[in-house]
Structure formats: structure tokens, C-alpha cells
Coordinates of N, CA and C in Angstrom, one line a residue:
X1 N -181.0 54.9 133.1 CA -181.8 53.7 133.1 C -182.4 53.4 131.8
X2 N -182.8 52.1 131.4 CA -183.1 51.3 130.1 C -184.6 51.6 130.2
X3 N -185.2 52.1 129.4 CA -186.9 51.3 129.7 C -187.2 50.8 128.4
X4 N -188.1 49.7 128.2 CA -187.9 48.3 128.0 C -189.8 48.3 127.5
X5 N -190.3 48.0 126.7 CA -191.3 47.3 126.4 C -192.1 46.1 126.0
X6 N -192.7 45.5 126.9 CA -192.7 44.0 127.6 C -193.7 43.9 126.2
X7 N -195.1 44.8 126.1 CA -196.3 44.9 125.1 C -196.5 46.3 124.3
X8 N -197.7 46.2 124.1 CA -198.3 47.7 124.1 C -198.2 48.0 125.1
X9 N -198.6 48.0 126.1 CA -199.6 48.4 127.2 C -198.3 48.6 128.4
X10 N -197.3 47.4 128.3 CA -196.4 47.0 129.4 C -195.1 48.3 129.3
X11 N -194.7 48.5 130.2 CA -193.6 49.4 130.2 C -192.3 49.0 131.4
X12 N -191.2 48.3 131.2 CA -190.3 48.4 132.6 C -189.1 48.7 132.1
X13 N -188.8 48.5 133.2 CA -187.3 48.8 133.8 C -186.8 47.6 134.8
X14 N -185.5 47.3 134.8 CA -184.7 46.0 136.3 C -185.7 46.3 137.0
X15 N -186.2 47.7 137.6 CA -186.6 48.0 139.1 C -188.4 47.6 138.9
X16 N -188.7 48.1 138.1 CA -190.4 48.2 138.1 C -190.9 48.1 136.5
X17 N -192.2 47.9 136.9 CA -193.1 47.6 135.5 C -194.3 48.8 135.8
X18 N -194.8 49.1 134.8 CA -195.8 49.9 134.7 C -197.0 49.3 133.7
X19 N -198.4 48.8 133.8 CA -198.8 48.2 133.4 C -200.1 49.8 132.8
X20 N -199.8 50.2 131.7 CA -200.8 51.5 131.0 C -202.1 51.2 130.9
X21 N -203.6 50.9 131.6 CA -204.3 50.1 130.9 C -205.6 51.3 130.7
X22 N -206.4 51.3 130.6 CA -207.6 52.4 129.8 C -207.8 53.5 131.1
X23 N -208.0 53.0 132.4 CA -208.1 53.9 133.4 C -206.6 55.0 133.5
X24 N -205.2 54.4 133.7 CA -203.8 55.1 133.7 C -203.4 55.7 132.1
X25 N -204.2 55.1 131.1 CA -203.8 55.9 129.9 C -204.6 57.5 129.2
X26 N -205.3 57.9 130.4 CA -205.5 59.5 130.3 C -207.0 59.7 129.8
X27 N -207.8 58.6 129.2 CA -209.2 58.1 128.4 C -210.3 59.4 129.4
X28 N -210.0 59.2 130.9 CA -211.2 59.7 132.1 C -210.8 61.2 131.6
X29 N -209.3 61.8 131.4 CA -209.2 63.1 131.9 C -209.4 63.4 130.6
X30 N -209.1 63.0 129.6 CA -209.3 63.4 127.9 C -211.2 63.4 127.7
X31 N -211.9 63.1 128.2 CA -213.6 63.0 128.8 C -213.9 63.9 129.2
X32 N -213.5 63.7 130.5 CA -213.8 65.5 131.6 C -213.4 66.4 131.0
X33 N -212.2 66.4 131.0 CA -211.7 67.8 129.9 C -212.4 68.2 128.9
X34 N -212.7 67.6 128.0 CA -213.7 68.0 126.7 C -215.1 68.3 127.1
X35 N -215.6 67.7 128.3 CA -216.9 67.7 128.5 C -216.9 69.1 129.5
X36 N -215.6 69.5 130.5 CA -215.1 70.8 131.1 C -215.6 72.1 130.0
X37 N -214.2 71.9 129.1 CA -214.1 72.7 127.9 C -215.5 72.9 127.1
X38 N -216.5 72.1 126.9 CA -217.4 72.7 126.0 C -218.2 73.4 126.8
X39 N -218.3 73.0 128.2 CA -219.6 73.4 129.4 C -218.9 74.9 129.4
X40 N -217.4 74.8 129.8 CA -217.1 76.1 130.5 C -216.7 77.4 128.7
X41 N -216.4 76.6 127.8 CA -217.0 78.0 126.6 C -218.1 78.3 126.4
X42 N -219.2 77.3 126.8 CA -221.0 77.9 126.9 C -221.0 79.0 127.7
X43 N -220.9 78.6 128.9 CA -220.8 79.5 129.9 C -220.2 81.0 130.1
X44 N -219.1 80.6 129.3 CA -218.1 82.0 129.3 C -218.3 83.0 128.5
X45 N -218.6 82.6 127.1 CA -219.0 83.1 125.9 C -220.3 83.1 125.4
X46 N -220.8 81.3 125.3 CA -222.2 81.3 124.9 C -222.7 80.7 123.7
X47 N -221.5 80.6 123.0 CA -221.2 80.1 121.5 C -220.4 79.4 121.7
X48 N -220.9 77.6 120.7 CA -220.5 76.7 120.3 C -219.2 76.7 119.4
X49 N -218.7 77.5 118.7 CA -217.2 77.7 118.4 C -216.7 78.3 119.6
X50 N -217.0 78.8 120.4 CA -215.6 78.7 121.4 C -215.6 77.7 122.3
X51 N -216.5 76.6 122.4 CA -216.5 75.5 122.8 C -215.5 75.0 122.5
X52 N -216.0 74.6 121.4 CA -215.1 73.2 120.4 C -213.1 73.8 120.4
X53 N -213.7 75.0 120.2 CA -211.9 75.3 119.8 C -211.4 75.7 121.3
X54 N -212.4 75.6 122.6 CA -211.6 75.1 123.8 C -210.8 73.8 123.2
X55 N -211.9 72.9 123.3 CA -211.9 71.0 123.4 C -210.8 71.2 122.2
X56 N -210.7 72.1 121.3 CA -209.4 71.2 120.5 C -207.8 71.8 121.0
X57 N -207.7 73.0 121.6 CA -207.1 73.3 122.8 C -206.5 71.8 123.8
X58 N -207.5 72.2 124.6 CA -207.4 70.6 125.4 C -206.9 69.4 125.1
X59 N -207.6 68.8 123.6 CA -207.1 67.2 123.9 C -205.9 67.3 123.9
X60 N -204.8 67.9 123.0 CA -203.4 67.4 123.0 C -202.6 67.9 124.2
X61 N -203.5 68.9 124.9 CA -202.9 69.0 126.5 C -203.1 68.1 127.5
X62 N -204.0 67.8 127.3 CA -204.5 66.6 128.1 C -203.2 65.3 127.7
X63 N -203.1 65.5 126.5 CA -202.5 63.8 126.3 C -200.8 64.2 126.8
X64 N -200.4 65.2 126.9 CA -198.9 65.7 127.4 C -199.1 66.0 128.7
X65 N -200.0 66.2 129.1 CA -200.4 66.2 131.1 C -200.4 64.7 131.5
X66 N -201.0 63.7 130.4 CA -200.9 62.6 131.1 C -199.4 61.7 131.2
X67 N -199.0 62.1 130.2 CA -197.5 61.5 129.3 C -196.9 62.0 130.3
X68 N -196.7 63.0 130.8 CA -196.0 63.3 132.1 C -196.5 62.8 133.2
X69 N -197.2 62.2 133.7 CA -197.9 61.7 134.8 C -197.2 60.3 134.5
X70 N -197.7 59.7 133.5 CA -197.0 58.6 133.5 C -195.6 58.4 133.6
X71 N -195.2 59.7 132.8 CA -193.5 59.2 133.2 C -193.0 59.8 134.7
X72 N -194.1 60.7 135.4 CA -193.2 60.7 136.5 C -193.6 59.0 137.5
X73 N -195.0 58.8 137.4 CA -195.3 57.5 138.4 C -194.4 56.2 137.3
X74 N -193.5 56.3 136.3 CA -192.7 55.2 136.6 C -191.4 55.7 137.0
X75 N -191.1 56.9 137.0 CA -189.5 57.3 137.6 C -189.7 57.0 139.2
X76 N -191.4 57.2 139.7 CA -191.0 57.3 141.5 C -191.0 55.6 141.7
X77 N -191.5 54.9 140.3 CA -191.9 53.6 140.4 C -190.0 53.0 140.5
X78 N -189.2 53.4 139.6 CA -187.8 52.9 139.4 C -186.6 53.2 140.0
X79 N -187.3 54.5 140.3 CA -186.2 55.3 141.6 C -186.2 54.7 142.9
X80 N -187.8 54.9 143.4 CA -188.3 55.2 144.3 C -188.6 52.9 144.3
X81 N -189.9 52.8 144.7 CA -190.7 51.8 144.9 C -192.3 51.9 145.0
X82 N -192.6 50.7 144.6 CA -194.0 50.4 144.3 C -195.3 51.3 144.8
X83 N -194.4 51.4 146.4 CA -196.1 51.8 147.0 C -195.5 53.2 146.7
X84 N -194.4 53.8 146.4 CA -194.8 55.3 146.2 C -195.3 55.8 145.0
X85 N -194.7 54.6 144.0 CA -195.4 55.5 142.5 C -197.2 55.0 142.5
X86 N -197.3 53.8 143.3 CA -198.8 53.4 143.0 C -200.0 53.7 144.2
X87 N -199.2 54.4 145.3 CA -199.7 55.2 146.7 C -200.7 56.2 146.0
X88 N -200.8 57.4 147.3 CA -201.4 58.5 147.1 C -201.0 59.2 146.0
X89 N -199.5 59.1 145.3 CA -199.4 60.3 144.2 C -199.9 59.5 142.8
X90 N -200.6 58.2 142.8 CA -201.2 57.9 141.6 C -202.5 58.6 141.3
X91 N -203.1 58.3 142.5 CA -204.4 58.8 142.4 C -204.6 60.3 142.6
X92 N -203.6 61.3 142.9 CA -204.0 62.1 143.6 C -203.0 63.0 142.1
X93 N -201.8 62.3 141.3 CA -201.8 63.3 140.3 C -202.4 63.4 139.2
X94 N -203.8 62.2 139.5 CA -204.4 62.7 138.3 C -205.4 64.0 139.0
X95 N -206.1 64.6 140.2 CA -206.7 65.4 140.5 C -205.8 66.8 140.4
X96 N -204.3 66.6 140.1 CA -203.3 67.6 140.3 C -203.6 68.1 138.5
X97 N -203.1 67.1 138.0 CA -203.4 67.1 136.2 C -204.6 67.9 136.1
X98 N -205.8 67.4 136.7 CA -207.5 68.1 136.0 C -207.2 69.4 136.4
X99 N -206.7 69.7 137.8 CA -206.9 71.0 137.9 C -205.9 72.1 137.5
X100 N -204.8 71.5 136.9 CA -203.9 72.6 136.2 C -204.6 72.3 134.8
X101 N -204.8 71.4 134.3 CA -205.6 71.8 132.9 C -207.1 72.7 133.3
X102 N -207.8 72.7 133.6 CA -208.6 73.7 134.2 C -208.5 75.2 134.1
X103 N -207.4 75.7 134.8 CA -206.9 76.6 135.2 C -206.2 77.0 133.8
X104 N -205.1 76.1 132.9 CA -205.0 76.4 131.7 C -206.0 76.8 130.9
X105 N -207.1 76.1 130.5 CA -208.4 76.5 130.0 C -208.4 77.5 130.1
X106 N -208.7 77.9 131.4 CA -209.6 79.0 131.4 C -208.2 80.7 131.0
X107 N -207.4 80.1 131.1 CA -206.2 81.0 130.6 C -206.4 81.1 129.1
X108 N -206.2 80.3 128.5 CA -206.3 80.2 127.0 C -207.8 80.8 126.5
X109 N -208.9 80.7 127.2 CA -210.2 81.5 127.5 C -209.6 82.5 126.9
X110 N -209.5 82.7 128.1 CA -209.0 84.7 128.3 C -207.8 85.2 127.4
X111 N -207.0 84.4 126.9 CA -206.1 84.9 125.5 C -207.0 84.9 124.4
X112 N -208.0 84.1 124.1 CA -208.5 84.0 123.1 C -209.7 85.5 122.6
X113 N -209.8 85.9 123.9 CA -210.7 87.5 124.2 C -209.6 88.3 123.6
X114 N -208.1 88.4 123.7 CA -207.3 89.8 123.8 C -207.6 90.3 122.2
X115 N -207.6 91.1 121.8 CA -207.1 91.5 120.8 C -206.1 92.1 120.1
X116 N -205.3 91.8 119.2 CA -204.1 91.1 118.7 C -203.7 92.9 118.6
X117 N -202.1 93.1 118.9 CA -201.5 94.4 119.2 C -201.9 95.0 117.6
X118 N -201.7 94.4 116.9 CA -201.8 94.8 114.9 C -203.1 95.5 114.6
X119 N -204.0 94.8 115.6 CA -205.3 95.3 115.2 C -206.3 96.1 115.9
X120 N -204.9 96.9 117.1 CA -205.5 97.6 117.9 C -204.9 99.1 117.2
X121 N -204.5 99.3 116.0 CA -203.2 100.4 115.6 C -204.8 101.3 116.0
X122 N -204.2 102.9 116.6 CA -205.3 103.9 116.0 C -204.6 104.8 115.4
X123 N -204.7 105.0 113.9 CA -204.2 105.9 112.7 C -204.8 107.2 113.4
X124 N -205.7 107.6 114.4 CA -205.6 109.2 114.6 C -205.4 109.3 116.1
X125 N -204.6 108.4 116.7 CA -203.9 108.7 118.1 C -202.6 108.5 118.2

């Protein structure tokens, strides 16, 4: 299938349009997330560099969690029909998105603790 650019914002196809506007273009979860990420490196660590270098972690996952969101609600939009890409799985994959970024977070947390195999050598073991 063709997809087609009406604007900025506009996105279709023969079958459907997808209209991107500040709420569907990722703005809320790219917010929470950073405001997630700084609370939850306070918390974990306690220090403001492992905050931020959560939050810079985050934003560009955030912006490829939503870029997938959008491309799947216009495939169920072009495949499928209206009420299914703009139904329950609109609203409901963005609460699917916050909580696998979440969960990534707190993974990338915990890699950021390991210490690197190089600099675990012991020269008398």
C-alpha cells in the first residue's frame, strides 16, 4: 500500500487518514517518561547524573515506541477500519508503550550498575 502525505500532520492511504496532532504525536509519553526517568534515577541511585542519563536513554525510545504506535494504529486503520485503529487499541497502546518503556528503564538502570567484564580482570586469581 501507498502512504501519501495530505500535510505535516496528515498521513493516508485509499483506505484511511491518520490525523498526528500534539496528543497522538508522543509529546504526553516523551513528559512522563522524563519526568519517570529523573524520579526513578533519584530514587534508585540518588544522584542527578543518573537521572539525566536515564532521560537521555528515554527520549529517543520514547520517540521509536511512539513511531511504532503510530504506524501500527494506521496499518489497523488501512487494513482493518476506523473504529479498530481509533477504538480501545488507541488509547490503550499508549498505556502498553509507558509500561514497556518503564520496564526498559529500569533494565537499562540495572545495566548501567554491571561492571564492564575488562574491568573485573583479577591479576592474582
Amino acid at each position: 500500500f501507498i502512504v501519501n502525505y495530505w500535510d505535516s500532520i496528515t498521513l493516508y492511504s485509499d483506505h484511511f487518514y491518520l490525523i498526528i496532532n500534539e496528543t497522538c504525536a508522543g509529546v504526553n509519553l516523551l513528559i512522563s517518561m522524563s519526568l519517570y526517568a529523573v524520579g526513578f534515577g533519584w530514587v534508585m541511585k540518588g544522584d542527578i547524573k543518573r537521572a539525566w542519563l536515564l532521560v537521555a536513554y528515554i527520549i529517543p525510545l520514547c520517540m521509536i515506541f511512539n513511531g511504532l504506535r503510530i504506524a501500527m494504529i494506521f496499518c489497523l486503520g488501512h487494513f482493518g477500519d476506523q473504529a479498530l485503529a481509533t477504538g480501545v487499541w488507541h488509547e490503550g497502546s499508549a498505556y502498553i508503550c509507558q509500561i514497556c518503556l518503564f520496564i526498559l528503564m529500569a533494565l537499562i538502570n540495572r545495566g548501567l550498575d554491571r561492571v564492564p567484564v575488562s574491568s573485573r580482570h583479577d591479576p592474582l586469581g
